[in-house]
Amino acid sequence: MKRALLIMAALTAFSATALADAALAKSKNCMACHAVDKKLVGPSYKDVAQKYGADAKAVDALAVKIIKGGSGVWGAIPMPANPQVSEAEAKILAAWVMSHK
């Protein structure tokens, strides 16, 4: 019984974190160009996680790209800079994106 409660608590915490990070992505307008499972203007989060899944430094690199923007990796459409996203928020978002492996 105790083990079942611990598992349920862990799943609830994970689910709440996933929802909170999705809410952060929405609040920072990330979802205007990205979706979890399909390409919009930019790649899906699942595609990003798959592409960088083997890179141990992916979260840090993606956090920089979230803030500074970038171009050329996913095609001709550049990702604009997002200076309204703090470094801490960018790392949360990048970790959330990478969780979609």
CSV table of N, CA and C in Angstrom, one decimal:
chain,number,residue,atom,x,y,z
A,1,MET,N,0.8,-1.2,0.0
A,1,MET,CA,0.0,0.0,0.0
A,1,MET,C,0.9,1.3,0.0
A,2,LYS,N,1.9,1.3,0.9
A,2,LYS,CA,2.8,2.4,1.0
A,2,LYS,C,3.5,2.6,-0.4
A,3,ARG,N,3.9,1.5,-1.0
A,3,ARG,CA,4.6,1.6,-2.3
A,3,ARG,C,3.7,2.2,-3.4
A,4,ALA,N,2.5,1.8,-3.4
A,4,ALA,CA,1.5,2.3,-4.3
A,4,ALA,C,1.3,3.8,-4.1
A,5,LEU,N,1.2,4.2,-2.9
A,5,LEU,CA,1.1,5.7,-2.6
A,5,LEU,C,2.3,6.5,-3.1
A,6,LEU,N,3.5,5.9,-2.9
A,6,LEU,CA,4.7,6.6,-3.4
A,6,LEU,C,4.7,6.7,-4.9
A,7,ILE,N,4.3,5.6,-5.6
A,7,ILE,CA,4.3,5.7,-7.0
A,7,ILE,C,3.3,6.7,-7.5
A,8,MET,N,2.1,6.7,-6.9
A,8,MET,CA,1.1,7.7,-7.3
A,8,MET,C,1.5,9.1,-7.0
A,9,ALA,N,2.2,9.3,-5.9
A,9,ALA,CA,2.7,10.7,-5.6
A,9,ALA,C,3.8,11.1,-6.6
A,10,ALA,N,4.6,10.2,-7.0
A,10,ALA,CA,5.7,10.5,-8.0
A,10,ALA,C,5.0,10.8,-9.4
A,11,LEU,N,4.1,10.0,-9.8
A,11,LEU,CA,3.4,10.2,-11.0
A,11,LEU,C,2.6,11.6,-11.0
A,12,THR,N,2.0,11.9,-9.9
A,12,THR,CA,1.3,13.1,-9.8
A,12,THR,C,2.3,14.3,-9.9
A,13,ALA,N,3.4,14.2,-9.2
A,13,ALA,CA,4.4,15.3,-9.3
A,13,ALA,C,4.9,15.4,-10.7
A,14,PHE,N,5.2,14.3,-11.4
A,14,PHE,CA,5.7,14.4,-12.7
A,14,PHE,C,4.7,15.0,-13.7
A,15,SER,N,3.5,14.6,-13.5
A,15,SER,CA,2.4,15.1,-14.4
A,15,SER,C,2.2,16.6,-14.1
A,16,ALA,N,2.2,17.0,-12.9
A,16,ALA,CA,2.1,18.4,-12.6
A,16,ALA,C,3.2,19.2,-13.2
A,17,THR,N,4.4,18.7,-13.1
A,17,THR,CA,5.6,19.4,-13.7
A,17,THR,C,5.5,19.5,-15.2
A,18,ALA,N,5.0,18.4,-15.8
A,18,ALA,CA,4.9,18.4,-17.3
A,18,ALA,C,3.8,19.4,-17.7
A,19,LEU,N,2.7,19.5,-17.0
A,19,LEU,CA,1.7,20.5,-17.3
A,19,LEU,C,2.2,21.9,-17.0
A,20,ALA,N,3.0,22.1,-15.9
A,20,ALA,CA,3.5,23.4,-15.6
A,20,ALA,C,4.4,23.9,-16.7
A,21,ASP,N,5.2,23.0,-17.3
A,21,ASP,CA,6.2,23.3,-18.3
A,21,ASP,C,5.5,23.6,-19.6
A,22,ALA,N,4.4,22.9,-19.9
A,22,ALA,CA,3.6,23.2,-21.1
A,22,ALA,C,2.9,24.5,-20.9
A,23,ALA,N,2.5,24.8,-19.7
A,23,ALA,CA,1.9,26.2,-19.4
A,23,ALA,C,3.0,27.3,-19.6
A,24,LEU,N,4.2,27.0,-19.2
A,24,LEU,CA,5.3,28.0,-19.4
A,24,LEU,C,5.5,28.2,-20.9
A,25,ALA,N,5.5,27.1,-21.7
A,25,ALA,CA,5.7,27.2,-23.1
A,25,ALA,C,4.6,28.0,-23.8
A,26,LYS,N,3.4,27.8,-23.3
A,26,LYS,CA,2.3,28.6,-23.8
A,26,LYS,C,2.4,30.1,-23.4
A,27,SER,N,2.8,30.3,-22.2
A,27,SER,CA,2.9,31.7,-21.7
A,27,SER,C,4.0,32.5,-22.4
A,28,LYS,N,5.0,31.8,-22.9
A,28,LYS,CA,6.1,32.4,-23.5
A,28,LYS,C,6.0,32.4,-25.1
A,29,ASN,N,4.8,32.0,-25.5
A,29,ASN,CA,4.4,32.0,-27.0
A,29,ASN,C,5.2,31.0,-27.8
A,30,CYS,N,5.8,30.0,-27.2
A,30,CYS,CA,6.5,28.9,-27.9
A,30,CYS,C,5.5,28.1,-28.7
A,31,MET,N,4.3,28.0,-28.2
A,31,MET,CA,3.4,27.1,-28.9
A,31,MET,C,2.8,27.8,-30.2
A,32,ALA,N,3.1,29.1,-30.4
A,32,ALA,CA,2.7,29.7,-31.6
A,32,ALA,C,3.4,29.1,-32.8
A,33,CYS,N,4.6,28.6,-32.6
A,33,CYS,CA,5.4,28.1,-33.7
A,33,CYS,C,5.7,26.6,-33.6
A,34,HIS,N,5.6,26.0,-32.4
A,34,HIS,CA,5.9,24.6,-32.1
A,34,HIS,C,4.7,23.9,-31.5
A,35,ALA,N,4.7,22.6,-31.8
A,35,ALA,CA,3.7,21.7,-31.1
A,35,ALA,C,4.5,20.5,-30.6
A,36,VAL,N,3.9,19.7,-29.7
A,36,VAL,CA,4.6,18.6,-29.2
A,36,VAL,C,4.8,17.5,-30.3
A,37,ASP,N,3.8,17.2,-31.1
A,37,ASP,CA,3.9,16.1,-32.0
A,37,ASP,C,3.8,16.4,-33.5
A,38,LYS,N,3.8,17.6,-33.9
A,38,LYS,CA,3.7,17.9,-35.3
A,38,LYS,C,4.5,19.2,-35.6
A,39,LYS,N,5.0,19.3,-36.8
A,39,LYS,CA,5.6,20.5,-37.3
A,39,LYS,C,4.6,21.6,-37.5
A,40,LEU,N,4.9,22.8,-37.0
A,40,LEU,CA,4.1,24.0,-37.3
A,40,LEU,C,5.1,24.9,-38.2
A,41,VAL,N,5.4,26.0,-37.6
A,41,VAL,CA,6.4,26.9,-38.3
A,41,VAL,C,7.8,26.3,-38.0
A,42,GLY,N,7.9,25.8,-36.8
A,42,GLY,CA,9.2,25.2,-36.4
A,42,GLY,C,9.0,23.7,-36.2
A,43,PRO,N,10.0,23.0,-35.8
A,43,PRO,CA,9.9,21.5,-35.6
A,43,PRO,C,9.1,21.2,-34.4
A,44,SER,N,8.6,20.0,-34.4
A,44,SER,CA,7.8,19.5,-33.2
A,44,SER,C,8.8,19.3,-32.1
A,45,TYR,N,8.4,19.3,-30.8
A,45,TYR,CA,9.2,19.1,-29.7
A,45,TYR,C,9.8,17.6,-29.7
A,46,LYS,N,8.9,16.7,-30.2
A,46,LYS,CA,9.4,15.3,-30.3
A,46,LYS,C,10.6,15.2,-31.3
A,47,ASP,N,10.5,15.9,-32.4
A,47,ASP,CA,11.6,15.9,-33.4
A,47,ASP,C,12.9,16.5,-32.8
A,48,VAL,N,12.7,17.6,-32.1
A,48,VAL,CA,13.9,18.2,-31.4
A,48,VAL,C,14.5,17.2,-30.5
A,49,ALA,N,13.7,16.6,-29.6
A,49,ALA,CA,14.2,15.7,-28.6
A,49,ALA,C,14.9,14.5,-29.3
A,50,GLN,N,14.3,14.0,-30.4
A,50,GLN,CA,14.9,12.9,-31.1
A,50,GLN,C,16.3,13.3,-31.7
A,51,LYS,N,16.3,14.5,-32.3
A,51,LYS,CA,17.6,15.0,-32.9
A,51,LYS,C,18.7,15.1,-31.9
A,52,TYR,N,18.4,15.7,-30.8
A,52,TYR,CA,19.4,16.0,-29.8
A,52,TYR,C,19.5,15.0,-28.6
A,53,GLY,N,18.7,13.9,-28.7
A,53,GLY,CA,18.6,12.9,-27.6
A,53,GLY,C,19.9,12.4,-27.1
A,54,ALA,N,20.9,12.2,-28.0
A,54,ALA,CA,22.2,11.6,-27.6
A,54,ALA,C,23.2,12.7,-27.0
A,55,ASP,N,22.8,13.9,-27.1
A,55,ASP,CA,23.7,15.0,-26.7
A,55,ASP,C,23.5,15.4,-25.3
A,56,ALA,N,24.5,15.1,-24.4
A,56,ALA,CA,24.5,15.4,-23.0
A,56,ALA,C,24.3,16.9,-22.7
A,57,LYS,N,24.7,17.7,-23.6
A,57,LYS,CA,24.7,19.2,-23.4
A,57,LYS,C,23.5,19.8,-24.1
A,58,ALA,N,22.5,19.0,-24.5
A,58,ALA,CA,21.4,19.5,-25.3
A,58,ALA,C,20.6,20.5,-24.6
A,59,VAL,N,20.3,20.3,-23.3
A,59,VAL,CA,19.5,21.2,-22.5
A,59,VAL,C,20.1,22.6,-22.5
A,60,ASP,N,21.4,22.7,-22.2
A,60,ASP,CA,22.1,24.0,-22.2
A,60,ASP,C,22.1,24.6,-23.6
A,61,ALA,N,22.4,23.8,-24.6
A,61,ALA,CA,22.5,24.4,-25.9
A,61,ALA,C,21.1,24.9,-26.4
A,62,LEU,N,20.0,24.1,-26.1
A,62,LEU,CA,18.7,24.6,-26.5
A,62,LEU,C,18.2,25.8,-25.7
A,63,ALA,N,18.6,25.9,-24.4
A,63,ALA,CA,18.3,27.0,-23.6
A,63,ALA,C,18.9,28.3,-24.2
A,64,VAL,N,20.1,28.2,-24.7
A,64,VAL,CA,20.7,29.4,-25.3
A,64,VAL,C,20.0,29.7,-26.6
A,65,LYS,N,19.6,28.7,-27.4
A,65,LYS,CA,18.9,28.9,-28.6
A,65,LYS,C,17.5,29.5,-28.4
A,66,ILE,N,16.8,29.1,-27.3
A,66,ILE,CA,15.5,29.7,-26.9
A,66,ILE,C,15.6,31.2,-26.7
A,67,ILE,N,16.7,31.6,-26.0
A,67,ILE,CA,16.8,33.0,-25.7
A,67,ILE,C,17.4,33.8,-26.9
A,68,LYS,N,18.4,33.3,-27.6
A,68,LYS,CA,19.1,34.1,-28.6
A,68,LYS,C,18.5,33.8,-30.0
A,69,GLY,N,17.7,32.7,-30.2
A,69,GLY,CA,17.2,32.4,-31.5
A,69,GLY,C,18.3,31.7,-32.3
A,70,GLY,N,18.0,31.4,-33.6
A,70,GLY,CA,18.9,30.7,-34.4
A,70,GLY,C,18.4,30.5,-35.8
A,71,SER,N,19.2,29.9,-36.7
A,71,SER,CA,18.7,29.6,-38.0
A,71,SER,C,19.5,28.5,-38.7
A,72,GLY,N,19.0,27.9,-39.7
A,72,GLY,CA,19.7,27.0,-40.5
A,72,GLY,C,19.6,25.5,-40.1
A,73,VAL,N,19.3,25.3,-38.8
A,73,VAL,CA,19.3,23.9,-38.4
A,73,VAL,C,18.1,23.1,-38.9
A,74,TRP,N,16.9,23.8,-38.9
A,74,TRP,CA,15.7,23.1,-39.3
A,74,TRP,C,15.1,23.7,-40.6
A,75,GLY,N,15.9,24.4,-41.4
A,75,GLY,CA,15.4,24.9,-42.6
A,75,GLY,C,15.7,26.4,-42.7
A,76,ALA,N,15.0,27.1,-43.6
A,76,ALA,CA,15.3,28.5,-43.9
A,76,ALA,C,14.6,29.5,-42.9
A,77,ILE,N,13.6,29.0,-42.2
A,77,ILE,CA,12.8,29.9,-41.3
A,77,ILE,C,13.6,30.0,-40.0
A,78,PRO,N,14.0,31.2,-39.7
A,78,PRO,CA,14.8,31.4,-38.4
A,78,PRO,C,13.9,31.3,-37.2
A,79,MET,N,14.5,30.9,-36.1
A,79,MET,CA,13.8,31.0,-34.8
A,79,MET,C,14.2,32.4,-34.2
A,80,PRO,N,13.2,33.2,-33.9
A,80,PRO,CA,13.5,34.5,-33.4
A,80,PRO,C,14.0,34.5,-31.9
A,81,ALA,N,14.8,35.5,-31.5
A,81,ALA,CA,15.2,35.6,-30.2
A,81,ALA,C,14.0,35.8,-29.2
A,82,ASN,N,14.2,35.3,-28.0
A,82,ASN,CA,13.1,35.4,-27.0
A,82,ASN,C,13.7,36.0,-25.7
A,83,PRO,N,14.1,37.3,-25.8
A,83,PRO,CA,14.7,37.9,-24.6
A,83,PRO,C,13.8,38.0,-23.4
A,84,GLN,N,12.5,37.8,-23.5
A,84,GLN,CA,11.5,37.8,-22.4
A,84,GLN,C,11.6,36.5,-21.6
A,85,VAL,N,12.4,35.5,-22.1
A,85,VAL,CA,12.6,34.2,-21.4
A,85,VAL,C,13.9,34.3,-20.6
A,86,SER,N,13.8,34.1,-19.3
A,86,SER,CA,15.0,34.1,-18.5
A,86,SER,C,15.8,32.9,-18.7
A,87,GLU,N,17.0,32.9,-18.2
A,87,GLU,CA,17.9,31.7,-18.4
A,87,GLU,C,17.3,30.5,-17.6
A,88,ALA,N,16.7,30.7,-16.5
A,88,ALA,CA,16.1,29.6,-15.7
A,88,ALA,C,14.9,29.1,-16.4
A,89,GLU,N,14.1,29.9,-17.0
A,89,GLU,CA,12.9,29.5,-17.7
A,89,GLU,C,13.3,28.7,-19.0
A,90,ALA,N,14.4,29.2,-19.7
A,90,ALA,CA,14.9,28.6,-20.9
A,90,ALA,C,15.3,27.2,-20.6
A,91,LYS,N,16.0,27.0,-19.4
A,91,LYS,CA,16.5,25.6,-19.1
A,91,LYS,C,15.3,24.7,-18.7
A,92,ILE,N,14.3,25.3,-18.1
A,92,ILE,CA,13.1,24.5,-17.8
A,92,ILE,C,12.4,24.1,-19.1
A,93,LEU,N,12.3,25.0,-20.0
A,93,LEU,CA,11.7,24.7,-21.3
A,93,LEU,C,12.5,23.7,-22.1
A,94,ALA,N,13.8,23.9,-22.1
A,94,ALA,CA,14.6,22.9,-22.9
A,94,ALA,C,14.6,21.5,-22.3
A,95,ALA,N,14.6,21.4,-21.0
A,95,ALA,CA,14.5,20.1,-20.3
A,95,ALA,C,13.1,19.5,-20.7
A,96,TRP,N,12.1,20.3,-20.7
A,96,TRP,CA,10.7,19.8,-21.0
A,96,TRP,C,10.7,19.3,-22.5
A,97,VAL,N,11.3,20.1,-23.4
A,97,VAL,CA,11.4,19.6,-24.8
A,97,VAL,C,12.1,18.3,-24.9
A,98,MET,N,13.2,18.2,-24.2
A,98,MET,CA,14.0,17.0,-24.3
A,98,MET,C,13.3,15.8,-23.6
A,99,SER,N,12.3,16.0,-22.8
A,99,SER,CA,11.5,14.9,-22.1
A,99,SER,C,10.6,14.2,-23.1
A,100,HIS,N,10.5,14.8,-24.3
A,100,HIS,CA,9.6,14.2,-25.3
A,100,HIS,C,10.3,13.1,-26.2
A,101,LYS,N,11.4,12.6,-25.7
A,101,LYS,CA,12.2,11.5,-26.5
A,101,LYS,C,11.3,10.3,-26.7
